[in-house]
XYZ file of C-alpha atoms in Angstrom:
350
model
C 143.932 109.724 104.600
C 140.858 109.977 106.917
C 138.660 106.810 106.697
C 135.610 108.789 105.595
C 137.391 110.464 102.786
C 138.944 107.184 101.694
C 135.470 105.618 101.428
C 134.487 108.768 99.351
C 137.360 108.246 97.036
C 136.612 104.610 96.674
C 132.939 105.495 96.043
C 133.797 107.831 93.303
C 136.222 105.443 91.695
C 133.583 102.668 91.813
C 131.084 104.917 90.060
C 133.444 105.983 87.364
C 134.549 102.471 86.629
C 131.146 101.545 85.546
C 131.139 98.110 87.138
C 127.454 98.016 87.896
C 124.255 99.040 86.117
C 123.110 102.117 87.786
C 119.967 103.869 86.403
C 120.356 107.609 86.339
C 123.908 107.692 87.550
C 126.065 110.687 86.533
C 127.511 108.864 83.555
C 124.331 107.484 82.253
C 121.257 109.798 82.613
C 119.163 108.290 79.804
C 117.395 105.042 80.534
C 116.039 102.575 78.074
C 112.550 101.303 78.668
C 112.399 98.627 81.343
C 111.577 95.804 79.001
C 114.803 96.611 77.280
C 116.732 96.666 80.595
C 115.246 93.338 81.561
C 114.848 91.784 78.116
C 111.091 91.262 78.630
C 107.813 93.341 78.918
C 106.786 93.371 82.560
C 103.124 92.810 83.568
C 103.391 93.390 87.335
C 105.251 95.360 89.897
C 105.825 94.176 93.456
C 107.002 97.002 95.700
C 108.815 96.738 99.140
C 110.153 99.438 101.402
C 109.212 102.669 103.097
C 107.511 106.108 102.653
C 109.196 106.867 99.336
C 107.186 103.888 97.878
C 104.145 103.577 100.268
C 100.995 104.420 98.526
C 98.524 103.674 101.391
C 99.404 100.852 103.577
C 99.552 102.595 106.908
C 96.168 102.959 108.577
C 94.358 106.414 108.543
C 94.709 107.258 112.423
C 98.395 106.855 112.423
C 100.195 108.388 109.421
C 100.370 111.951 108.346
C 99.875 110.622 104.774
C 96.189 110.450 105.629
C 95.930 114.004 107.016
C 95.388 117.286 105.256
C 97.134 118.746 103.258
C 98.722 115.491 102.095
C 97.424 114.552 98.668
C 96.254 118.046 97.552
C 97.703 117.843 94.161
C 96.871 114.177 93.529
C 94.295 112.771 94.071
C 92.979 115.939 95.651
C 92.665 114.706 99.267
C 94.825 112.559 101.611
C 95.153 109.068 100.200
C 98.009 107.438 101.953
C 100.960 108.903 99.969
C 103.741 110.861 101.799
C 103.590 113.851 99.416
C 101.157 116.298 97.877
C 100.689 113.838 95.080
C 102.430 110.897 93.267
C 105.584 109.217 94.749
C 108.391 107.092 93.462
C 106.206 103.943 92.992
C 103.790 105.801 90.782
C 106.544 106.876 88.434
C 108.363 103.619 88.369
C 105.014 101.841 87.613
C 104.752 104.002 84.599
C 108.395 103.114 83.578
C 107.494 99.365 84.063
C 104.390 99.809 81.851
C 101.636 99.111 84.433
C 99.233 100.951 86.762
C 100.545 101.660 90.187
C 99.916 98.469 92.168
C 97.379 98.181 94.911
C 98.536 98.546 98.498
C 98.669 95.297 100.446
C 96.091 96.461 103.000
C 93.460 96.711 100.151
C 94.174 93.214 98.805
C 90.796 91.764 99.532
C 88.980 94.330 97.342
C 88.771 91.858 94.541
C 90.900 89.958 92.097
C 90.775 92.563 89.380
C 92.736 94.918 91.585
C 95.670 92.545 91.905
C 96.415 92.479 88.109
C 99.280 94.973 88.265
C 101.112 93.461 91.316
C 101.146 94.748 94.875
C 102.656 97.321 97.030
C 104.019 96.044 100.336
C 105.804 99.246 101.437
C 105.054 100.866 104.762
C 106.023 104.417 105.587
C 108.563 104.851 108.403
C 109.953 101.254 108.174
C 113.464 99.958 107.341
C 115.376 96.949 106.612
C 115.414 96.349 110.443
C 112.823 97.447 113.022
C 112.481 101.232 113.323
C 110.675 103.552 115.798
C 107.596 103.035 113.658
C 105.654 99.855 114.719
C 104.986 98.762 111.126
C 106.167 95.711 109.192
C 109.788 95.872 108.421
C 111.176 94.588 104.991
C 111.497 91.000 106.171
C 107.792 90.973 107.231
C 106.781 92.624 103.981
C 108.424 89.799 102.092
C 106.673 87.326 104.404
C 103.390 88.830 103.327
C 104.418 88.327 99.706
C 105.481 84.816 100.313
C 102.167 83.962 101.765
C 100.283 85.265 98.888
C 102.390 83.070 96.577
C 101.689 80.210 98.830
C 97.985 80.897 98.639
C 98.340 80.980 94.898
C 97.263 84.671 94.524
C 100.062 84.996 92.044
C 101.259 82.166 89.680
C 104.966 81.300 88.643
C 104.134 82.900 85.361
C 102.904 86.160 86.998
C 106.236 86.270 88.864
C 108.350 85.410 85.703
C 107.040 88.554 83.958
C 107.232 90.951 87.009
C 109.719 93.564 88.343
C 110.370 94.256 91.932
C 110.925 97.842 93.395
C 112.842 97.928 96.777
C 112.967 101.213 98.441
C 115.408 102.053 101.290
C 115.226 105.712 102.255
C 117.257 105.804 105.443
C 114.851 105.022 108.407
C 117.312 102.472 109.742
C 119.809 105.140 110.125
C 117.543 107.800 111.735
C 116.557 105.048 114.238
C 120.147 104.298 114.929
C 120.863 107.913 115.719
C 117.727 108.232 117.788
C 118.691 105.143 119.845
C 122.370 105.943 120.233
C 122.366 109.622 120.375
C 124.907 110.023 117.523
C 126.288 108.504 114.414
C 129.248 106.934 116.218
C 129.627 103.284 115.127
C 128.054 103.995 111.835
C 130.448 101.970 109.654
C 129.535 98.498 110.963
C 125.905 99.429 111.171
C 125.800 100.484 107.499
C 127.505 97.280 106.614
C 124.746 95.402 108.628
C 121.982 97.283 106.765
C 123.360 96.582 103.327
C 124.051 93.013 104.114
C 120.438 92.499 105.289
C 119.236 94.344 102.189
C 121.295 92.012 99.993
C 119.666 89.070 101.711
C 116.240 90.496 101.174
C 116.966 91.015 97.387
C 118.250 87.428 97.111
C 115.098 86.248 98.956
C 112.625 88.197 96.664
C 114.535 86.504 93.655
C 114.208 83.126 95.196
C 110.459 83.631 95.515
C 110.335 84.171 91.663
C 110.792 87.872 91.005
C 114.086 87.594 89.302
C 114.426 91.293 88.106
C 114.646 94.038 90.771
C 115.153 97.780 90.902
C 116.603 98.849 94.286
C 116.977 102.417 95.229
C 120.332 103.829 96.265
C 120.241 106.167 99.264
C 119.225 109.780 98.544
C 121.451 112.616 100.020
C 120.155 112.527 103.577
C 122.242 115.616 104.346
C 120.116 117.623 101.897
C 116.740 116.758 103.360
C 115.098 119.773 104.991
C 115.222 118.046 108.405
C 119.060 118.419 108.040
C 119.241 121.763 106.224
C 116.860 123.787 108.446
C 119.810 124.703 110.770
C 121.228 126.686 107.677
C 117.901 128.116 106.929
C 117.604 125.492 104.031
C 120.754 126.828 102.372
C 123.451 124.033 102.788
C 123.569 120.273 102.776
C 125.120 118.353 105.675
C 128.335 116.979 104.133
C 129.010 114.570 107.013
C 125.605 112.859 106.573
C 126.257 112.590 102.831
C 129.556 111.005 103.333
C 127.559 108.179 105.333
C 125.228 108.005 102.399
C 128.056 107.557 99.906
C 129.449 104.672 102.001
C 126.120 102.928 102.076
C 125.772 103.438 98.156
C 129.228 101.898 97.733
C 128.522 98.865 99.695
C 125.217 98.506 97.979
C 126.906 98.663 94.558
C 129.393 95.935 95.622
C 126.594 93.797 97.005
C 124.394 94.081 93.924
C 127.411 93.352 91.573
C 128.150 90.154 93.592
C 124.426 89.070 93.363
C 124.419 89.667 89.648
C 127.566 87.693 89.056
C 126.062 84.825 90.935
C 123.066 84.417 88.729
C 122.587 84.415 85.011
C 118.718 84.463 84.695
C 118.164 87.444 86.897
C 119.186 91.145 87.243
C 119.264 93.789 89.790
C 119.671 97.406 88.801
C 120.152 100.444 91.160
C 118.294 103.754 91.045
C 120.899 106.488 91.685
C 118.636 108.806 93.774
C 121.762 110.475 95.079
C 122.861 111.517 91.726
C 119.297 112.426 90.557
C 118.608 114.527 93.658
C 121.884 116.369 93.260
C 121.406 116.975 89.581
C 117.963 118.597 90.251
C 119.442 120.686 93.144
C 122.175 121.996 90.970
C 119.877 122.895 88.139
C 117.161 124.072 90.537
C 114.859 121.889 88.358
C 115.464 124.147 85.478
C 114.953 127.047 87.794
C 111.475 125.679 88.624
C 112.484 125.338 92.171
C 113.566 128.739 93.652
C 115.332 127.199 96.693
C 115.112 123.333 96.241
C 116.109 122.620 99.789
C 113.209 124.465 101.384
C 110.014 122.409 101.930
C 106.518 123.582 100.794
C 104.686 122.297 104.038
C 106.273 122.887 107.352
C 105.266 123.054 111.075
C 104.894 126.506 112.675
C 107.659 125.469 115.076
C 110.027 122.566 115.760
C 107.255 121.082 117.914
C 104.983 120.603 114.865
C 105.271 119.131 111.353
C 103.381 119.193 108.123
C 99.755 118.085 108.973
C 99.962 118.848 112.635
C 96.935 120.263 114.505
C 96.762 121.258 118.188
C 94.209 120.056 120.770
C 91.787 122.763 119.550
C 91.879 121.392 116.085
C 93.903 124.452 114.799
C 96.464 124.013 112.073
C 100.031 124.228 113.204
C 101.603 124.097 109.790
C 101.992 126.338 106.677
C 101.759 125.315 102.988
C 103.351 127.195 100.263
C 101.258 128.780 97.565
C 102.426 126.563 94.758
C 103.524 123.078 95.695
C 104.654 122.465 92.007
C 107.425 125.184 92.677
C 108.911 123.198 95.515
C 111.133 120.156 95.345
C 110.398 119.017 98.892
C 106.893 118.655 100.191
C 107.718 118.236 103.918
C 111.096 117.750 105.828
C 111.794 114.347 104.207
C 109.550 113.757 101.172
C 109.640 115.336 97.605
C 106.552 116.886 96.091
C 105.064 115.164 93.122
C 106.861 117.773 91.023
C 110.090 116.864 92.893
C 109.658 113.332 92.125
C 108.857 114.198 88.511
C 112.160 116.121 88.244
C 114.086 113.242 89.796
C 112.433 110.740 87.509
C 113.245 112.953 84.381
C 116.858 112.631 85.348
C 116.533 108.911 85.751
C 114.657 108.556 82.383
C 114.842 111.584 80.366
C 113.005 110.111 77.411
C 110.047 108.694 79.297
C 106.731 110.325 78.523
C 105.716 112.651 81.416
C 102.747 111.525 83.544
């Protein structure tokens, strides 16, 4: 059997065997509330990762998240989220039962803003360094460790907190950009997951015992991959690599959970949730779920691009709420809402 297909077979077996708690996986779409998952009611959420979780850490001159038309749905203007509105962090905060935590860059606004935790995620970053010169996950955890050292958060704060760790694939896009292809992907995926497991263990060691980590979404279905088929067909080869990543992640998390009794890590099955929404078209809400709402006028431009004369070089769909994807990588607020309804069908809608 071809090695890739072997990995897929192992992956499918592992999912069906139910050896790991996977939130939103194909065999368990309905989630209990978080304090039932973790046997306590959380008071804080600490977030690490990338643009799927970032709510404003990257500075204004740099990121598209601070440019028009980002944020047009919520809060009505660009505010540092890589979407037209709310992102994964905002929905997970609601699930946890707290307000979306303040971005790390705004930490000095006052003690009252720190009460719900903190968001250390930076768009474009990965487990390792990427092409974006922003703090990788190790550095993000360093920031968190320093705040604990400075007694910004107490041991009791950490005891009643949950961590969200988002890994959306920037390590892999960087690997392809630097190597020209996906050749040698198997050992690199292993390196990424191994480092991610070390990061999870380190966060637990700092006092946040209960973590939610995202599985990798279907990278082959992102508009940046489907534009070659006019947004009609996912790239199966890329999704095979995603499945291998998710298999290794489940094995790593199962091992970590077996090593400790007073802590717990659960996996958000973004792959399954995205695919469920694609197949149902969000209950026919999304005409073509693979087509983005905001896109550059040519391959030289992207959502939010302007030329030297200040003219817009992108187009925006009439109704962002009718699109699953906002740009070539990120879901719309409505896309995230649809994903979240799969992950937790009984949660009150925001």
